[in-house]
CSV table of C-alpha atoms in Angstrom, one decimal:
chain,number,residue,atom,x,y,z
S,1,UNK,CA,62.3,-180.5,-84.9
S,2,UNK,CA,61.3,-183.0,-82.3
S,3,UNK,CA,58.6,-181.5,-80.0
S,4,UNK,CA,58.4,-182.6,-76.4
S,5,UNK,CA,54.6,-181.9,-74.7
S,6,UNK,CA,55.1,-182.2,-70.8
S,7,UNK,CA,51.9,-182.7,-68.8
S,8,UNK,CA,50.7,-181.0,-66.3
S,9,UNK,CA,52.3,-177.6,-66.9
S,10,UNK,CA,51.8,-177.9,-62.8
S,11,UNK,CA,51.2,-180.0,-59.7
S,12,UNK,CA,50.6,-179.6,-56.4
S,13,UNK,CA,51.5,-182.7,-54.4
S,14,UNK,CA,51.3,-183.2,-50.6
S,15,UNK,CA,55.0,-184.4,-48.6
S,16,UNK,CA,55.3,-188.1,-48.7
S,17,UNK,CA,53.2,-188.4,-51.5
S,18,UNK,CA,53.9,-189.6,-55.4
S,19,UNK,CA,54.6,-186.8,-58.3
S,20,UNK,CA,54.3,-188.1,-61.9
S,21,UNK,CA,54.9,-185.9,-64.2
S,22,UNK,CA,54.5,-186.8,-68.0
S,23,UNK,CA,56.7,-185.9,-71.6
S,24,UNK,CA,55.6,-187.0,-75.1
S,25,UNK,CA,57.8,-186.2,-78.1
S,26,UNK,CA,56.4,-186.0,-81.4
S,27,UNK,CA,58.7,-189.0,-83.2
S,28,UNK,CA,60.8,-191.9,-81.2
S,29,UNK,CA,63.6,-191.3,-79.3
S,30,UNK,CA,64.7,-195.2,-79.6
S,31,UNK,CA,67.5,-196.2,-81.0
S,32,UNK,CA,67.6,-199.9,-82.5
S,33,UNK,CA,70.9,-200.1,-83.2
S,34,UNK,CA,71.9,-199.9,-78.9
S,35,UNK,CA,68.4,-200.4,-77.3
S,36,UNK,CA,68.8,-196.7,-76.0
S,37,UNK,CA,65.9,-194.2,-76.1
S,38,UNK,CA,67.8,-190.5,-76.1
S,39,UNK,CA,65.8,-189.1,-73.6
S,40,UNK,CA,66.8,-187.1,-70.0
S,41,UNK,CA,65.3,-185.6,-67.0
S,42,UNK,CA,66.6,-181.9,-65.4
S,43,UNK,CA,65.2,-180.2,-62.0
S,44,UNK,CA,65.6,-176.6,-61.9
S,45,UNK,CA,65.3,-174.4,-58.8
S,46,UNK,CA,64.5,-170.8,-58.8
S,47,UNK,CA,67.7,-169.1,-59.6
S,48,UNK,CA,70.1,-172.2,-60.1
S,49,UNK,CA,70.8,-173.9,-63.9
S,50,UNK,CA,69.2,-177.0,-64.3
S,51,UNK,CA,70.2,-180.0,-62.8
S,52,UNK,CA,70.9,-183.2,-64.3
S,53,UNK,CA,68.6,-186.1,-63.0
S,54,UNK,CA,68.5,-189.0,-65.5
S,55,UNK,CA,69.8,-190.2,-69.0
S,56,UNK,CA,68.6,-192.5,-71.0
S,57,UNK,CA,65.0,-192.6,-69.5
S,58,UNK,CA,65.9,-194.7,-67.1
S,59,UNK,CA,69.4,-194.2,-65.7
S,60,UNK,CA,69.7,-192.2,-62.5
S,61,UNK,CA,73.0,-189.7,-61.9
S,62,UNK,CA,75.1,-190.7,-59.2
S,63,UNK,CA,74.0,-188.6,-56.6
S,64,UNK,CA,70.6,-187.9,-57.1
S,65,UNK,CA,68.0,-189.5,-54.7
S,66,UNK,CA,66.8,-192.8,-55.6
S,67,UNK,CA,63.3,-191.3,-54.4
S,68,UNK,CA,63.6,-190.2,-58.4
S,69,UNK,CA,62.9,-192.6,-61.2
S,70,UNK,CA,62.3,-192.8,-64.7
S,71,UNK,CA,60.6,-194.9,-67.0
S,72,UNK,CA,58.9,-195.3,-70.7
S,73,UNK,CA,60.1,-195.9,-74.2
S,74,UNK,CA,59.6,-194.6,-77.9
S,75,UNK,CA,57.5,-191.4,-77.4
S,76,UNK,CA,56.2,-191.5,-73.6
S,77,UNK,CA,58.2,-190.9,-70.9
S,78,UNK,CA,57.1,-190.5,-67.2
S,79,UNK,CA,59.3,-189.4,-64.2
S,80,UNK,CA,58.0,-190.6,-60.7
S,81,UNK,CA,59.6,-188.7,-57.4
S,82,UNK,CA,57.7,-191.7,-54.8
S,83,UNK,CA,57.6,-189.6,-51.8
S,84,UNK,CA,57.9,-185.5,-52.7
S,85,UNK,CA,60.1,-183.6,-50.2
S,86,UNK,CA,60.3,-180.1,-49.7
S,87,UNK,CA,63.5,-179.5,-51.6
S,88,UNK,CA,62.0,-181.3,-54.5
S,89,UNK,CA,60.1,-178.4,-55.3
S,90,UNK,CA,61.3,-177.3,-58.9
S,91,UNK,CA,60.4,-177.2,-62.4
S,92,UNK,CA,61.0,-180.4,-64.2
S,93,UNK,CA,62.2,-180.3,-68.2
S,94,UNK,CA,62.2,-182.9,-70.6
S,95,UNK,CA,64.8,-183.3,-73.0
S,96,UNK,CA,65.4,-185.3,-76.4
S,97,UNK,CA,68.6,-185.6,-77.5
S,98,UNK,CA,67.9,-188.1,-80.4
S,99,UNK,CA,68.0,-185.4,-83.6
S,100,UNK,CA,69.5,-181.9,-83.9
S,101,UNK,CA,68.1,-179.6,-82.6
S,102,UNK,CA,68.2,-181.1,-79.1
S,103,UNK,CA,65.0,-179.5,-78.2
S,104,UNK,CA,63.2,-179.6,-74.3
S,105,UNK,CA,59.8,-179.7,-73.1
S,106,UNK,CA,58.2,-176.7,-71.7
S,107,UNK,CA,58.6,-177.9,-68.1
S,108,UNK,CA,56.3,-178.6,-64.9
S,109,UNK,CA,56.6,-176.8,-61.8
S,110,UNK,CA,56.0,-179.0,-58.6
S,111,UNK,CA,54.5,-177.6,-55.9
S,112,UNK,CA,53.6,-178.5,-52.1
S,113,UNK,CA,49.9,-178.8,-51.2
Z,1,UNK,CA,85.1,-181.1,-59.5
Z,2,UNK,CA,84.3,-179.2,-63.6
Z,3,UNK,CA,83.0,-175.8,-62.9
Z,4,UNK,CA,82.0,-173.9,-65.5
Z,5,UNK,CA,81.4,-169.7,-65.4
Z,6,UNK,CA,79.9,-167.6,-68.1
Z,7,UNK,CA,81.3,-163.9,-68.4
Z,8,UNK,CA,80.3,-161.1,-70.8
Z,9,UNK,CA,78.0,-157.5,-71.1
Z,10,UNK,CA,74.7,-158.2,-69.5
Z,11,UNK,CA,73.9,-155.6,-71.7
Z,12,UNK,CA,73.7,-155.3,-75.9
Z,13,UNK,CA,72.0,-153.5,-78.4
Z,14,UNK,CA,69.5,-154.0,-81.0
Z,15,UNK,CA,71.6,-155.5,-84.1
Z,16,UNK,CA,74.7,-155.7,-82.6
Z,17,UNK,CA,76.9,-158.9,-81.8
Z,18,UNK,CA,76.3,-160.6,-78.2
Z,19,UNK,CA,79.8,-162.4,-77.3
Z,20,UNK,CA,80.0,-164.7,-74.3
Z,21,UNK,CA,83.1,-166.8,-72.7
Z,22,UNK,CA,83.0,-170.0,-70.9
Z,23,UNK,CA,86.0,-170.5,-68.8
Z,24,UNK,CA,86.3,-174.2,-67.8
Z,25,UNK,CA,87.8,-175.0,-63.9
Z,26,UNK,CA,88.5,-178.4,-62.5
Z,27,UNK,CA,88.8,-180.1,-65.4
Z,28,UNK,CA,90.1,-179.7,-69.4
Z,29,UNK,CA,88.2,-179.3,-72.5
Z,30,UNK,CA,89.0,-182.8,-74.3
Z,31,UNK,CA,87.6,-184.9,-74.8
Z,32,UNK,CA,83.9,-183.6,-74.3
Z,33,UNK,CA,81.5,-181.8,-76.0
Z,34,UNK,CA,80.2,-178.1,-74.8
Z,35,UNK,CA,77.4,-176.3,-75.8
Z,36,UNK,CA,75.4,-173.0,-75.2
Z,37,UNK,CA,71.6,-173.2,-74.5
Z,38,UNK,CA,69.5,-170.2,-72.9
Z,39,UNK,CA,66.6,-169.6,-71.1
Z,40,UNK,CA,64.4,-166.5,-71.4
Z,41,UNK,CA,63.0,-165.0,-68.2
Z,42,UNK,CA,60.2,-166.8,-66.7
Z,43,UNK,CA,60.3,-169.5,-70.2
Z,44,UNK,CA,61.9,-172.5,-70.8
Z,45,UNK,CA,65.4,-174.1,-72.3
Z,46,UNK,CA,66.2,-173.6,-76.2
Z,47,UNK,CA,69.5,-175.0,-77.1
Z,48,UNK,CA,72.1,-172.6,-79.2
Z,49,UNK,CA,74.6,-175.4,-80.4
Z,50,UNK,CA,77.9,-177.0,-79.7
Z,51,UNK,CA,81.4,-177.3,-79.9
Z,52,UNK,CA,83.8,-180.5,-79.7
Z,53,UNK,CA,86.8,-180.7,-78.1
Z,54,UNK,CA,88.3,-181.4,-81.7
Z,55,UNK,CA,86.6,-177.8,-82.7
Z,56,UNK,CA,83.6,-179.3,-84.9
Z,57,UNK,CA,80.5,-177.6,-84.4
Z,58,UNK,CA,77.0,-177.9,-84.4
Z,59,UNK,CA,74.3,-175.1,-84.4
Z,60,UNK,CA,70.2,-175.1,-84.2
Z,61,UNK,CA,69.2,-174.5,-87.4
Z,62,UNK,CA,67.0,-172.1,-85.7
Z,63,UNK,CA,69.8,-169.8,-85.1
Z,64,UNK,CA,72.9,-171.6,-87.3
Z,65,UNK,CA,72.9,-168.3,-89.6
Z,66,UNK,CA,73.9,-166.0,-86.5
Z,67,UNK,CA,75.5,-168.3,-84.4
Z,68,UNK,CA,79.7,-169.0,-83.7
Z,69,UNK,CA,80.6,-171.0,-81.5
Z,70,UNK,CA,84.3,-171.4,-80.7
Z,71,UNK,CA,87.1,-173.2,-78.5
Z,72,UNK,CA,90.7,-172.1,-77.0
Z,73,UNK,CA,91.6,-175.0,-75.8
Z,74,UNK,CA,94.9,-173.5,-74.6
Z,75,UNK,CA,93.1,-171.5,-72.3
Z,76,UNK,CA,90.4,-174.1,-71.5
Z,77,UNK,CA,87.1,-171.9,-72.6
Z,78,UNK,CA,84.9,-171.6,-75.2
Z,79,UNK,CA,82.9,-169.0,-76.8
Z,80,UNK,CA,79.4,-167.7,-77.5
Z,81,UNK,CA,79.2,-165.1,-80.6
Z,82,UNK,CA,75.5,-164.3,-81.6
Z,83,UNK,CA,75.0,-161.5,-84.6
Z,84,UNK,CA,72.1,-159.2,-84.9
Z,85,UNK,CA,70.4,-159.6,-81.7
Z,86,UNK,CA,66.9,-158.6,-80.9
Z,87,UNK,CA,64.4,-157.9,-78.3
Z,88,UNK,CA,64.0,-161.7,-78.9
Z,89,UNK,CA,67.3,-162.6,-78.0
Z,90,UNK,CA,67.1,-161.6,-74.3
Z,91,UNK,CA,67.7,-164.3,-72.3
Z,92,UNK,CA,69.7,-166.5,-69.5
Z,93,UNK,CA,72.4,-168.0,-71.0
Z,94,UNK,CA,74.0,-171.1,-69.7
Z,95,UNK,CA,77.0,-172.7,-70.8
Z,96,UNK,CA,77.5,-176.5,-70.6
Z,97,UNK,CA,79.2,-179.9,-71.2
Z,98,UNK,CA,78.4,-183.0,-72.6
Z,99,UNK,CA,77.6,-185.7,-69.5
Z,100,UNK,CA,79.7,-188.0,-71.1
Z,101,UNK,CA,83.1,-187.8,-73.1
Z,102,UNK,CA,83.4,-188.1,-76.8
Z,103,UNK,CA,79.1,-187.8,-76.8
Z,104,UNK,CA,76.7,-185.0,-76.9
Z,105,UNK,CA,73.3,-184.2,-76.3
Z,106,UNK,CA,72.9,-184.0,-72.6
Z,107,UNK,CA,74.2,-181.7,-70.2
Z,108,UNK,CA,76.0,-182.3,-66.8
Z,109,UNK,CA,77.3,-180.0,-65.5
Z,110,UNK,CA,75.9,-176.3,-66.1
Z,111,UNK,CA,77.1,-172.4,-65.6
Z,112,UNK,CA,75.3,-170.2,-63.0
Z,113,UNK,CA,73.9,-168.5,-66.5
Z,114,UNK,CA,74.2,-165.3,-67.1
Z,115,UNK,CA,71.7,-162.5,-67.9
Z,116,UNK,CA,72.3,-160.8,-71.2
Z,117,UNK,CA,69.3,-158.0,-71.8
Z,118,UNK,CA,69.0,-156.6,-75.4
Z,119,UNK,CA,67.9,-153.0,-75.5
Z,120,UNK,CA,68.7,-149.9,-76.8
């Protein structure tokens, strides 16, 4: 199995400032046959199913604020929310979706300072 | 706008057979991929398998030996059966669809989840 490490398990992050939060999986998620690395972001509220935020490292989901951004390739992967709202406050999962089992990252729970 | 709703016992016992349902609104089965993943309380997201709108499945080999996934097309759901359930096995379960047609791996949208305790 492909094993995703998400750093910090927490962060607290004052409004209008810059969350990064940080996944590593144990073997490439690039694909050289479509320049793809099989990686997404999810957001998870207390008491709602996760939300999907981006696919393929890098692609935003229509909808979702462009506040949110991901970036990295191969085995590092960072999502960036620029300025953290209030509603932003979730746990963030990591996902591969490269090899069976899909398999996610423990998650990070953002907080406001 | 695809809604998906879980339904089944929140409760089961100790070696006994968990079954959940998946009833798809808004939108039909074909040609996308659904899968089962849960959560257990206060943890984070394992994924249980999927089904394609063909029928072909695809199970964690974690759980592949207890694990049936099925599809009624007809009736636009899908189906969670999970053998010999333990303590272990307690969990949110969420039901799901592939975020693109005719691809798996990542999931858009979700069910609410459902809670299914295992105890005697």
């Amino acid at each position: 199995d492909i094993e995703m490490t998400q750093s910090p398990d927490s962060l607290a992050v004052s409004l209008g400032e810059r969350a990064t939060i940080n996944c590593r999986s144990s073997q490439s998620l690039f694909y050289n046959s479509n320049n793809k690395d099989y990686f997404a972001w999810y957001q998870q509220k207390p008491g709602q199913p996760p939300k999907l935020l981006i696919s393929w490292a890098s692609t935003r989901e229509s909808g979702v604020p462009d506040r949110f951004s991901g970036s990295g390739s191969g085995t590092d992967f960072t999502l960036t929310i620029s300025s953290l709202q209030a509603e932003d406050v979730a746990v963030y999962y990591c996902q591969q979706y490269y090899s069976n089992p899909w398999t996610f990252g423990r998650g990070t729970k953002v907080e406001i300072k | 706008q695809v809604q998906l709703e879980e339904s089944g016992p929140g409760l089961v016992k100790p070696s006994e057979t968990l079954s959940l349902t998946c009833t798809v609104s808004g939108g039909s089965i074909s040609p996308y991929y659904w899968s089962w993943i849960r959560q257990p309380p206060g943890r984070g997201l394992e994924w249980i398998g999927f089904i394609s709108y063909s029928g072909s499945v695809t199970y964690n080999p974690s759980l592949q030996n207890r694990v049936t996934i099925s599809v009624d097309t007809s009736k636009n759901r899908f189906s969670l059966n999970l053998r010999s359930v333990t303590a272990a096995d307690t969990a949110i379960y969420y039901c799901a669809r592939g975020a693109q047609p005719k691809i798996s791996g990542w999931f858009d949208p979700w069910g609410q989840g459902t809670l299914v305790t295992v105890s005697s």
